[in-house]
Short mmCIF file of C-alpha atoms in Angstrom, two decimals:
data_model
loop_
_atom_site.label_atom_id
_atom_site.label_comp_id
_atom_site.label_asym_id
_atom_site.label_seq_id
_atom_site.Cartn_x
_atom_site.Cartn_y
_atom_site.Cartn_z
CA MET X 1 0.00 0.00 0.00
CA GLN X 2 1.37 3.43 -1.02
CA GLU X 3 2.40 5.88 1.71
CA GLN X 4 0.00 8.86 1.87
CA PRO X 5 1.47 12.35 1.38
CA VAL X 6 1.89 14.18 4.75
CA GLY X 7 0.85 17.76 5.56
CA THR X 8 -1.35 18.46 2.49
CA SER X 9 -4.98 19.46 2.13
CA THR X 10 -7.64 16.99 0.97
CA ALA X 11 -7.85 18.60 -2.50
CA ASN X 12 -4.10 18.41 -3.00
CA LYS X 13 -4.11 14.81 -1.84
CA ALA X 14 -6.86 13.98 -4.34
CA ALA X 15 -4.92 15.67 -7.16
CA ALA X 16 -1.76 13.84 -6.19
CA TYR X 17 -3.54 10.46 -6.11
CA HIS X 18 -5.20 11.27 -9.45
CA GLU X 19 -1.84 12.12 -11.03
CA ALA X 20 -0.24 8.98 -9.65
CA ALA X 21 -3.10 6.88 -11.03
CA GLU X 22 -2.73 8.50 -14.48
CA ARG X 23 1.01 7.81 -14.51
CA GLU X 24 0.38 4.21 -13.61
CA MET X 25 -2.23 3.85 -16.36
CA ALA X 26 0.13 5.41 -18.91
CA LEU X 27 2.90 3.05 -17.83
CA ASN X 28 0.57 0.08 -18.17
CA ASP X 29 -0.50 1.28 -21.63
CA ALA X 30 3.08 1.64 -22.75
CA LEU X 31 4.04 -1.78 -21.41
CA ALA X 32 0.95 -3.37 -22.95
CA GLY X 33 2.06 -2.05 -26.40
CA HIS X 34 -1.26 -0.54 -27.47
CA SER X 35 -1.37 0.14 -31.19
CA PRO X 36 -0.98 3.82 -32.11
CA LYS X 37 -4.03 5.83 -33.03
CA ALA X 38 -4.86 5.94 -36.70
CA LEU X 39 -3.52 9.07 -38.38
CA GLU X 40 -6.07 11.79 -38.95
CA LEU X 41 -5.37 12.94 -42.46
CA PRO X 42 -5.18 16.69 -43.04
CA VAL X 43 -8.17 18.23 -44.81
CA LEU X 44 -7.12 20.12 -47.93
CA ARG X 45 -8.91 22.85 -49.82
CA GLN X 46 -11.35 21.61 -52.44
CA PRO X 47 -11.98 23.34 -55.77
CA LEU X 48 -15.43 24.78 -56.50
CA LEU X 49 -16.19 22.23 -59.18
CA PRO X 50 -19.19 22.87 -61.40
CA GLY X 51 -22.33 20.80 -60.85
CA LYS X 52 -22.12 17.12 -61.92
CA PHE X 53 -18.48 17.64 -62.84
CA GLN X 54 -17.47 14.01 -62.66
CA GLU X 55 -20.45 12.79 -64.68
CA ARG X 56 -19.78 15.41 -67.36
CA LEU X 57 -16.09 14.54 -67.45
CA ASP X 58 -16.79 10.80 -67.68
CA GLU X 59 -19.17 11.53 -70.54
CA LEU X 60 -16.57 13.68 -72.31
CA ASP X 61 -13.87 11.03 -71.84
CA LYS X 62 -16.20 8.46 -73.38
CA GLU X 63 -16.74 10.79 -76.33
CA ILE X 64 -13.00 11.45 -76.68
CA TYR X 65 -12.45 7.70 -76.79
CA GLY X 66 -15.15 7.29 -79.40
CA ARG X 67 -13.78 10.09 -81.59
CA GLY X 68 -10.27 8.69 -81.68
CA VAL X 69 -7.29 10.53 -83.13
CA ALA X 70 -6.90 10.80 -86.90
CA ILE X 71 -3.60 9.16 -87.83
CA SER X 72 -2.12 8.59 -91.27
CA ARG X 73 -1.09 4.94 -91.42
CA GLU X 74 1.56 5.61 -94.08
CA ARG X 75 3.09 8.45 -92.13
CA LEU X 76 3.03 6.42 -88.90
CA LEU X 77 4.72 3.45 -90.57
CA SER X 78 7.32 5.70 -92.18
CA LEU X 79 8.01 7.44 -88.87
CA GLY X 80 8.13 4.11 -87.07
CA ARG X 81 10.62 2.64 -89.52
CA SER X 82 12.84 5.70 -89.25
CA ARG X 83 12.69 5.61 -85.44
CA PHE X 84 13.43 1.89 -85.47
CA THR X 85 16.58 2.51 -87.50
CA GLU X 86 17.58 5.24 -85.04
CA MET X 87 17.00 2.83 -82.17
CA LEU X 88 19.27 0.23 -83.80
CA THR X 89 21.96 2.90 -84.09
CA LYS X 90 21.60 3.70 -80.40
CA ASP X 91 21.81 0.00 -79.62
CA ARG X 92 25.04 -0.18 -81.61
CA ILE X 93 26.46 2.88 -79.82
CA ALA X 94 25.58 1.46 -76.41
CA ARG X 95 27.33 -1.80 -77.29
CA SER X 96 30.44 -0.08 -78.68
CA LEU X 97 31.76 0.37 -75.12
CA GLN X 98 32.20 -3.21 -74.03
CA ARG X 99 33.32 -2.60 -70.46
CA VAL X 100 29.75 -2.76 -69.18
CA VAL X 101 27.39 -3.80 -71.98
CA SER X 102 28.26 -7.27 -73.23
CA THR X 103 26.98 -9.31 -76.14
CA GLY X 104 24.45 -10.98 -73.88
CA THR X 105 23.06 -7.76 -72.35
CA ASP X 106 19.45 -7.18 -73.27
CA LEU X 107 19.22 -3.39 -73.26
CA THR X 108 15.41 -3.56 -73.19
CA SER X 109 15.43 -5.39 -69.86
CA TRP X 110 16.31 -3.71 -66.56
CA PRO X 111 17.42 -6.95 -64.81
CA SER X 112 19.84 -7.63 -67.67
CA VAL X 113 21.22 -4.07 -67.65
CA GLU X 114 21.46 -4.09 -63.86
CA PHE X 115 23.38 -7.37 -63.95
CA SER X 116 25.81 -6.03 -66.55
CA PHE X 117 26.54 -2.89 -64.55
CA ALA X 118 26.89 -4.84 -61.32
CA GLU X 119 29.22 -7.36 -62.93
CA ALA X 120 31.42 -4.51 -64.13
CA GLY X 121 31.41 -3.04 -60.62
CA ALA X 122 29.67 0.04 -62.01
CA LEU X 123 26.57 0.02 -59.87
CA THR X 124 27.97 2.20 -57.10
CA THR X 125 26.65 5.59 -56.07
CA SER X 126 28.22 8.56 -54.35
CA VAL X 127 25.75 8.29 -51.48
CA ARG X 128 27.45 7.34 -48.23
CA LYS X 129 26.22 4.09 -46.69
CA ARG X 130 24.58 4.20 -43.28
CA ARG X 131 26.88 3.50 -40.36
CA ASN X 132 25.81 1.14 -37.58
CA ALA X 133 25.34 4.09 -35.25
CA GLU X 134 22.92 5.65 -37.74
CA VAL X 135 21.05 2.39 -38.17
CA ASN X 136 20.70 2.00 -34.40
CA ALA X 137 19.55 5.59 -34.02
CA GLY X 138 17.06 5.15 -36.86
CA ILE X 139 18.47 7.98 -38.95
CA GLY X 140 19.65 8.11 -42.56
CA GLU X 141 16.79 6.01 -43.93
CA ASP X 142 15.98 8.69 -46.47
CA ARG X 143 19.59 8.63 -47.68
CA GLU X 144 19.51 4.86 -47.99
CA ALA X 145 16.24 4.98 -49.91
CA ALA X 146 17.58 7.66 -52.24
CA ALA X 147 20.67 5.57 -53.03
CA ARG X 148 18.71 2.60 -54.34
CA ILE X 149 19.02 1.88 -58.05
CA ALA X 150 15.74 0.17 -58.86
CA GLY X 151 15.28 0.82 -62.57
CA PHE X 152 16.36 2.75 -65.65
CA GLU X 153 15.09 5.93 -64.00
CA ASP X 154 17.77 5.52 -61.29
CA LEU X 155 20.75 4.70 -63.52
CA TRP X 156 21.98 8.30 -63.30
CA LYS X 157 22.99 7.58 -59.68
CA THR X 158 25.98 5.46 -60.68
CA THR X 159 29.33 7.20 -60.44
CA GLN X 160 31.11 4.87 -62.85
CA GLU X 161 30.87 4.60 -66.63
CA PRO X 162 28.93 7.80 -67.40
CA ALA X 163 29.21 7.23 -71.15
CA SER X 164 27.61 3.79 -70.89
CA VAL X 165 24.85 5.23 -68.69
CA ARG X 166 24.13 7.96 -71.25
CA ASN X 167 24.10 5.46 -74.12
CA VAL X 168 21.89 2.95 -72.34
CA LEU X 169 19.40 5.67 -71.38
CA ALA X 170 19.37 7.04 -74.93
CA PHE X 171 18.53 3.57 -76.21
CA HIS X 172 15.86 3.10 -73.55
CA ASP X 173 14.19 6.42 -74.48
CA ALA X 174 14.06 5.34 -78.12
CA PHE X 175 12.71 1.93 -77.13
CA SER X 176 9.93 3.27 -74.92
CA SER X 177 8.82 5.82 -77.51
CA LEU X 178 8.67 3.10 -80.17
CA VAL X 179 6.54 0.91 -77.90
CA LEU X 180 3.95 3.69 -77.81
CA GLY X 181 4.25 4.23 -81.56
CA GLN X 182 3.62 0.55 -82.22
CA SER X 183 0.62 0.51 -79.87
CA LEU X 184 -0.74 3.51 -81.81
CA LEU X 185 -0.49 1.46 -84.99
CA GLU X 186 -2.23 -1.49 -83.35
CA ARG X 187 -5.15 0.72 -82.28
CA LEU X 188 -5.55 2.27 -85.69
CA GLY X 189 -8.84 1.42 -87.36
CA ASP X 190 -10.80 3.42 -89.95
CA GLY X 191 -8.00 5.98 -89.94
CA ARG X 192 -8.41 6.74 -86.24
CA ALA X 193 -6.63 5.42 -83.16
CA ARG X 194 -8.73 4.88 -80.07
CA SER X 195 -7.46 4.35 -76.55
CA TYR X 196 -8.50 5.23 -73.02
CA SER X 197 -4.96 6.55 -72.52
CA LEU X 198 -5.99 9.47 -74.73
CA ALA X 199 -8.81 10.37 -72.34
CA GLY X 200 -7.15 11.41 -69.11
CA GLY X 201 -3.99 9.31 -69.46
CA ALA X 202 -0.47 10.21 -68.38
CA LYS X 203 1.70 9.36 -71.40
CA ALA X 204 1.78 12.79 -73.02
CA GLU X 205 5.56 12.91 -73.25
CA PHE X 206 5.68 9.75 -75.41
CA PHE X 207 2.66 10.72 -77.50
CA THR X 208 4.18 14.06 -78.52
CA ASP X 209 6.93 12.11 -80.33
CA TRP X 210 4.31 10.93 -82.83
CA LEU X 211 2.41 14.13 -83.58
CA SER X 212 3.82 14.31 -87.10
CA ALA X 213 1.76 11.19 -87.94
CA LEU X 214 -1.52 13.05 -87.33
CA ASP X 215 -3.85 13.30 -90.28
CA GLY X 216 -5.45 16.69 -90.87
CA ALA X 217 -5.22 19.99 -89.04
CA HIS X 218 -4.81 19.89 -85.27
CA PHE X 219 -3.81 22.24 -82.50
CA THR X 220 -2.79 21.77 -78.89
CA VAL X 221 -3.74 23.71 -75.79
CA LYS X 222 -1.44 23.43 -72.81
CA LEU X 223 -1.46 24.98 -69.37
CA ASN X 224 2.16 25.66 -68.51
CA ASP X 225 3.22 24.52 -65.06
CA PRO X 226 -0.15 23.20 -63.80
CA LEU X 227 1.61 21.94 -60.67
CA TRP X 228 2.43 25.52 -59.71
CA HIS X 229 -1.21 26.56 -60.05
CA ILE X 230 -2.40 23.69 -57.90
CA MET X 231 0.18 24.13 -55.15
CA ALA X 232 -0.18 27.92 -55.11
CA TRP X 233 -3.93 27.51 -54.75
CA LEU X 234 -3.67 24.83 -52.05
CA ALA X 235 -1.24 26.90 -50.02
CA GLY X 236 -2.74 30.33 -50.70
CA GLU X 237 0.55 31.51 -52.21
CA THR X 238 0.44 35.04 -53.61
CA THR X 239 4.03 35.42 -54.83
CA SER X 240 4.35 35.05 -58.60
CA PRO X 241 6.08 31.95 -59.96
CA PRO X 242 9.76 32.30 -60.82
CA THR X 243 10.86 33.17 -64.35
CA THR X 244 14.65 33.17 -63.97
CA LEU X 245 15.24 30.24 -61.69
CA ALA X 246 18.14 28.70 -63.60
CA GLN X 247 19.84 32.11 -63.87
CA ASP X 248 19.42 32.62 -60.12
CA PHE X 249 20.60 29.15 -59.12
CA PHE X 250 23.62 28.95 -61.39
CA ARG X 251 24.45 32.69 -61.40
CA VAL X 252 24.52 32.82 -65.22
CA ARG X 253 22.79 35.02 -67.74
CA VAL X 254 22.18 32.33 -70.35
CA PRO X 255 21.72 28.94 -68.73
CA ASP X 256 22.30 25.87 -70.87
CA ARG X 257 19.75 23.11 -71.36
CA GLU X 258 21.13 21.02 -68.49
CA GLN X 259 20.95 23.92 -66.06
CA LEU X 260 17.37 24.67 -67.14
CA THR X 261 16.42 21.03 -66.58
CA VAL X 262 18.01 20.92 -63.13
CA ALA X 263 16.31 24.18 -62.12
CA ASP X 264 12.96 22.96 -63.38
CA ALA X 265 13.30 19.64 -61.55
CA THR X 266 14.30 21.47 -58.34
CA TRP X 267 11.24 23.71 -58.67
CA ARG X 268 8.95 20.73 -59.14
CA GLY X 269 10.53 18.94 -56.20
CA PHE X 270 10.07 21.99 -53.97
CA LEU X 271 6.43 22.37 -55.04
CA LEU X 272 5.79 18.75 -54.09
CA GLY X 273 7.34 19.21 -50.66
CA HIS X 274 10.53 17.25 -51.25
CA ASP X 275 13.66 18.12 -49.32
CA GLY X 276 16.97 16.57 -48.38
CA TRP X 277 17.69 13.25 -50.06
CA SER X 278 14.15 12.98 -51.35
CA LEU X 279 14.72 16.20 -53.32
CA TRP X 280 18.08 14.86 -54.51
CA ASN X 281 16.28 11.80 -55.87
CA VAL X 282 13.54 13.78 -57.60
CA VAL X 283 15.94 16.29 -59.17
CA GLY X 284 18.26 13.51 -60.28
CA ARG X 285 15.47 11.59 -61.97
CA GLY X 286 14.30 14.73 -63.74
CA ALA X 287 17.74 15.92 -64.85
CA ARG X 288 19.42 12.48 -65.07
CA LYS X 289 22.39 13.71 -63.16
CA ALA X 290 23.38 13.94 -59.53
CA THR X 291 23.40 17.37 -57.91
CA HIS X 292 25.08 17.91 -54.55
CA VAL X 293 22.53 17.49 -51.81
CA GLU X 294 23.95 20.51 -49.96
CA LEU X 295 23.46 22.67 -53.06
CA LEU X 296 19.89 21.48 -53.37
CA GLU X 297 19.36 22.31 -49.72
CA THR X 298 20.59 25.84 -50.37
CA TRP X 299 18.27 26.21 -53.35
CA GLY X 300 15.39 24.67 -51.40
CA ASN X 301 15.92 27.19 -48.59
CA GLU X 302 15.95 30.05 -51.09
CA LEU X 303 12.64 28.85 -52.52
CA ALA X 304 11.22 28.39 -49.03
CA ARG X 305 12.09 32.01 -48.19
CA ARG X 306 10.51 33.23 -51.42
CA TYR X 307 7.40 31.07 -51.29
CA ARG X 308 6.57 31.10 -47.61
CA ALA X 309 2.97 29.99 -47.99
CA ILE X 310 3.93 26.86 -49.92
CA GLN X 311 6.64 26.03 -47.38
CA ALA X 312 4.21 26.61 -44.51
CA PHE X 313 1.67 24.36 -46.21
CA HIS X 314 4.20 21.54 -46.44
CA ASP X 315 5.40 22.04 -42.87
CA GLU X 316 1.84 21.85 -41.61
CA THR X 317 0.99 18.81 -43.71
CA ARG X 318 4.06 16.99 -42.44
CA THR X 319 3.12 17.47 -38.78
CA ALA X 320 -0.09 15.50 -39.40
CA PHE X 321 2.08 12.49 -40.20
CA ASN X 322 4.05 12.42 -36.97
CA ARG X 323 3.08 9.06 -35.57
CA PRO X 324 3.60 8.23 -31.85
CA VAL X 325 5.86 5.22 -31.57
CA SER X 326 6.63 4.93 -27.88
CA GLY X 327 6.36 6.59 -24.52
CA PRO X 328 3.41 7.48 -22.32
CA SER X 329 0.75 9.85 -23.60
CA TYR X 330 2.26 12.86 -21.82
CA CYS X 331 5.76 12.24 -23.15
CA GLN X 332 5.47 10.55 -26.52
CA VAL X 333 8.20 9.90 -29.03
CA LEU X 334 6.95 10.86 -32.49
CA ARG X 335 8.23 9.52 -35.75
CA PHE X 336 7.51 11.05 -39.14
CA ASP X 337 5.74 8.57 -41.43
CA ALA X 338 7.38 9.66 -44.69
CA ALA X 339 5.73 6.99 -46.84
CA ALA X 340 2.21 7.88 -45.66
CA HIS X 341 2.91 11.59 -46.10
CA ARG X 342 4.25 11.16 -49.63
CA GLY X 343 1.39 8.84 -50.59
CA PHE X 344 -1.20 11.29 -49.28
CA LEU X 345 0.32 14.33 -50.99
CA ASP X 346 0.97 12.63 -54.32
CA LYS X 347 -2.58 11.27 -54.44
CA ALA X 348 -4.08 14.66 -53.58
CA VAL X 349 -1.99 16.41 -56.25
CA GLN X 350 -2.80 13.78 -58.85
CA THR X 351 -6.53 14.15 -58.17
CA LEU X 352 -6.33 17.93 -58.53
CA MET X 353 -4.24 17.66 -61.74
CA SER X 354 -6.80 15.30 -63.18
CA GLN X 355 -9.61 17.69 -62.24
CA LEU X 356 -7.74 20.65 -63.73
CA SER X 357 -7.13 18.76 -66.94
CA GLY X 358 -10.80 17.75 -67.02
CA LEU X 359 -11.95 21.34 -66.48
CA LEU X 360 -9.70 22.52 -69.30
CA ALA X 361 -11.17 19.93 -71.62
CA LEU X 362 -14.78 20.60 -70.63
CA LYS X 363 -14.41 24.34 -71.24
CA LEU X 364 -12.71 23.91 -74.59
CA GLU X 365 -15.35 21.40 -75.63
CA GLU X 366 -17.99 23.96 -74.71
CA MET X 367 -16.27 26.62 -76.85
CA LEU X 368 -15.47 24.32 -79.77
CA PRO X 369 -17.70 21.23 -79.64
CA GLY X 370 -16.21 18.01 -80.91
CA THR X 371 -12.64 19.25 -81.21
CA VAL X 372 -11.01 17.62 -78.19
CA VAL X 373 -9.53 14.28 -79.27
CA GLY X 374 -6.89 13.86 -76.58
CA ARG X 375 -6.73 14.87 -72.92
CA PHE X 376 -3.71 14.22 -70.74
CA GLN X 377 -3.23 14.62 -67.01
CA SER X 378 -0.43 17.12 -67.53
CA CYS X 379 -3.14 19.59 -68.71
CA TRP X 380 -2.27 19.14 -72.36
CA LEU X 381 -5.09 18.84 -74.87
CA LEU X 382 -4.98 17.67 -78.47
CA CYS X 383 -7.69 19.23 -80.63
CA GLU X 384 -8.78 18.44 -84.17
CA VAL X 385 -9.93 21.17 -86.52
CA ASN X 386 -13.16 19.48 -87.56
CA SER X 387 -15.33 22.44 -88.55
CA ALA X 388 -15.21 25.94 -89.99
CA ARG X 389 -15.78 27.31 -86.52
CA ALA X 390 -12.80 25.41 -85.16
CA ARG X 391 -10.72 26.52 -88.15
CA ASN X 392 -11.67 30.16 -87.85
CA TYR X 393 -11.77 30.48 -84.07
CA PRO X 394 -9.07 32.99 -83.08
CA ARG X 395 -6.50 31.02 -81.15
CA ASP X 396 -5.62 33.97 -78.95
CA TYR X 397 -9.18 33.98 -77.61
CA VAL X 398 -8.95 30.45 -76.29
CA ASP X 399 -6.86 30.97 -73.19
CA PRO X 400 -8.44 34.12 -71.64
CA LEU X 401 -11.89 32.51 -71.58
CA ILE X 402 -10.56 29.27 -70.13
CA GLY X 403 -8.40 31.18 -67.63
CA GLU X 404 -11.33 33.22 -66.32
CA TRP X 405 -13.42 30.13 -65.83
CA LEU X 406 -10.66 28.25 -64.02
CA GLU X 407 -10.25 31.19 -61.64
CA GLU X 408 -13.85 30.66 -60.53
CA VAL X 409 -13.12 27.01 -59.74
CA PHE X 410 -9.80 27.74 -58.04
CA PRO X 411 -10.47 31.10 -56.37
CA GLY X 412 -7.44 33.05 -55.34
CA VAL X 413 -5.05 31.88 -58.05
CA ARG X 414 -4.67 33.59 -61.43
CA PHE X 415 -4.55 31.80 -64.78
CA PHE X 416 -2.94 34.47 -66.94
CA HIS X 417 -3.12 34.06 -70.70
CA GLU X 418 0.68 33.76 -71.04
CA GLN X 419 0.45 30.66 -68.87
CA PHE X 420 -1.30 28.83 -71.71
CA THR X 421 0.33 27.74 -74.94
CA VAL X 422 -1.85 27.20 -78.00
CA THR X 423 0.10 25.60 -80.84
CA GLU X 424 -1.04 24.91 -84.40
CA LEU X 425 0.25 21.59 -85.69
CA PRO X 426 1.09 21.22 -89.35
CA GLY X 427 -1.62 19.16 -91.05
CA MET M 1 11.42 -19.50 -82.96
CA ARG M 2 15.17 -19.23 -83.21
CA PRO M 3 17.00 -17.36 -80.42
CA THR M 4 18.34 -13.92 -81.27
CA LEU M 5 21.35 -14.22 -83.54
CA VAL M 6 24.18 -11.81 -82.85
CA PHE M 7 27.45 -11.11 -84.68
CA ILE M 8 30.61 -11.89 -82.79
CA ARG M 9 32.79 -9.98 -85.20
CA HIS M 10 32.28 -7.48 -88.00
CA HIS M 11 30.64 -8.97 -91.05
CA GLU M 12 29.28 -7.55 -94.27
CA ILE M 13 26.03 -8.72 -95.85
CA ASP M 14 24.74 -7.18 -99.09
CA GLY M 15 26.91 -4.11 -98.68
CA ARG M 16 25.83 -3.52 -95.10
CA LEU M 17 28.43 -3.82 -92.36
CA TYR M 18 27.24 -5.47 -89.14
CA ARG M 19 29.37 -4.72 -86.11
CA HIS M 20 30.23 -6.87 -83.12
CA ALA M 21 27.19 -7.60 -80.86
CA GLU M 22 24.76 -6.35 -83.50
CA GLU M 23 21.66 -8.43 -84.14
CA LEU M 24 21.15 -10.26 -87.40
CA PRO M 25 17.75 -9.33 -88.84
CA PRO M 26 15.46 -12.37 -89.16
CA ARG M 27 15.41 -13.86 -92.66
CA ALA M 28 18.40 -11.77 -93.78
CA LEU M 29 20.25 -15.02 -94.53
CA SER M 30 19.23 -18.52 -95.48
CA PRO M 31 19.21 -21.14 -92.71
CA GLU M 32 22.20 -22.87 -94.33
CA THR M 33 24.26 -19.66 -94.36
CA ILE M 34 23.31 -18.99 -90.76
CA ASP M 35 24.43 -22.48 -89.76
CA GLN M 36 27.74 -21.92 -91.57
CA LEU M 37 28.32 -18.60 -89.81
CA LEU M 38 27.43 -20.18 -86.47
CA ASP M 39 29.99 -22.90 -87.10
CA GLN M 40 32.60 -20.31 -88.07
CA GLY M 41 31.92 -18.36 -84.88
CA ILE M 42 30.87 -15.24 -86.77
CA LEU M 43 27.35 -15.55 -85.41
CA THR M 44 26.18 -16.76 -82.02
CA GLU M 45 22.80 -17.52 -80.51
CA VAL M 46 21.93 -15.29 -77.53
CA PRO M 47 18.66 -16.52 -76.05
CA GLU M 48 18.85 -14.01 -73.19
CA ARG M 49 18.44 -11.13 -75.64
CA ARG M 50 15.06 -10.36 -77.13
CA SER M 51 15.07 -9.62 -80.83
CA LEU M 52 14.45 -5.93 -81.55
CA TYR M 53 13.30 -6.86 -85.04
CA ARG M 54 10.67 -9.27 -83.71
CA LEU M 55 9.55 -6.89 -80.94
CA PHE M 56 8.93 -4.15 -83.48
CA ALA M 57 7.84 -6.34 -86.38
CA PRO M 58 5.59 -3.72 -88.08
CA PHE M 59 8.47 -1.23 -88.21
CA SER M 60 11.19 -3.72 -89.09
CA ASP M 61 9.15 -5.48 -91.80
CA THR M 62 9.60 -8.80 -90.03
CA LYS M 63 6.97 -11.51 -90.10
CA GLU M 64 7.96 -13.11 -86.79
CA THR M 65 6.86 -11.31 -83.64
CA GLU M 66 7.81 -11.28 -80.00
CA PRO M 67 5.58 -9.88 -77.24
CA PHE M 68 6.34 -7.08 -74.84
CA THR M 69 6.07 -7.73 -71.12
CA LYS M 70 2.99 -6.62 -69.22
CA GLU M 71 5.10 -4.06 -67.37
CA GLU M 72 6.37 -2.54 -70.62
CA LEU M 73 2.88 -2.28 -72.04
CA THR M 74 1.58 -0.67 -68.85
CA ALA M 75 4.45 1.80 -68.69
CA TYR M 76 4.82 2.81 -72.34
CA ALA M 77 1.98 1.60 -74.57
CA LEU M 78 -1.46 3.05 -75.08
CA SER M 79 -4.07 1.08 -73.20
CA GLN M 80 -7.14 -0.48 -74.83
#
């Protein structure tokens, strides 16, 4: 039996007993290993979607599928043959350096390429391995995850044989583009190719390789940097997007293509809330080269200072994913659940991108009925000139009307006309 | 279907020079010539390599075909 406190009032005694009882309950809870509470996911802003938006979009996607894209079979075959020859050349170039790629290496297969690089001792990265002390302390997991080479998209991480890496990736790009080109041919019937990938799909970057096979007059409508619009709206950011990021980062007046790519990838990574080794991974995949993680941290901090609302949004979202892992309720140890956080954010952004792309398509369809024949998640639309109205419609009127409408759905963010690109394609 | 045939050394066929490790297009040579070149060590069979000509039969004007993996179709091809 516990000794009663001496010389205290009844109320103080009761409070002391109550506190002791709570401590004992917390200790019992901790020892019993109760499962942590389920995370309460943060509630994000929702766009003011028009009535029956999803039904209208599903209907439009069905129509886009039914319309198909007009493709010239002869032009597609000619383009395909030419690209196939180019791919064979790239295969030959990749095999000319025999230190890594051997006769038996199948350049189309990641396991085969991985084996060849590993056998040549070329699958090493510059990322320092975790020490035992770090493993025991539970730190450095993000660094370890970033260092993994799991596919072609990670081959840039190797420090050895840069020429072989470049050649293998060049071949792989040609291969993947040709796979799409061949699938376009397979879906070609009555002069039109039909696929659900053309109605809200995500393969715009491969499809643009084959635009010269289109039959008839077409034009494209693209919202530049849709990710910026979504993140600025989610976070309530009022600062304008950057226009000279590469110049600022690299302290040059005329950045080269590589510098522009690195700057763009860093911007995208920042918008998506990546930092540290996660940002290193994202920038590397985008630019296909490793950038010093300290340099990226410097750039990330500069962006965080400039775009405080976006940084604050990410900081707040992260705190919702701090999961208690041990300790009593009054003194808990929290651990950041990076996987859950990334999954939540990526899904939310993807949903909003899809909605934005759908809104773009619905509005354009309203202005020029029957023209939209391709809609991609990156907010890129392919339109066919199928009527006099579509032919004569002034292209510089397209974006202001769409922009104004989008501003009603995403209040607080501006869709200026220079943020759209309308491009006529040669017929 | 014959495994992918690959040149072990440079070889010229019909004015075209094939380099080391390059694939022999299907039906470029008669089976007898292929067997001769295999015996001479100019060609070798590499079953672990898929044939680019068969994978992209419509663009390589090859009759024989070879399928893509499900992962490749999901990642790069247009869906149904």
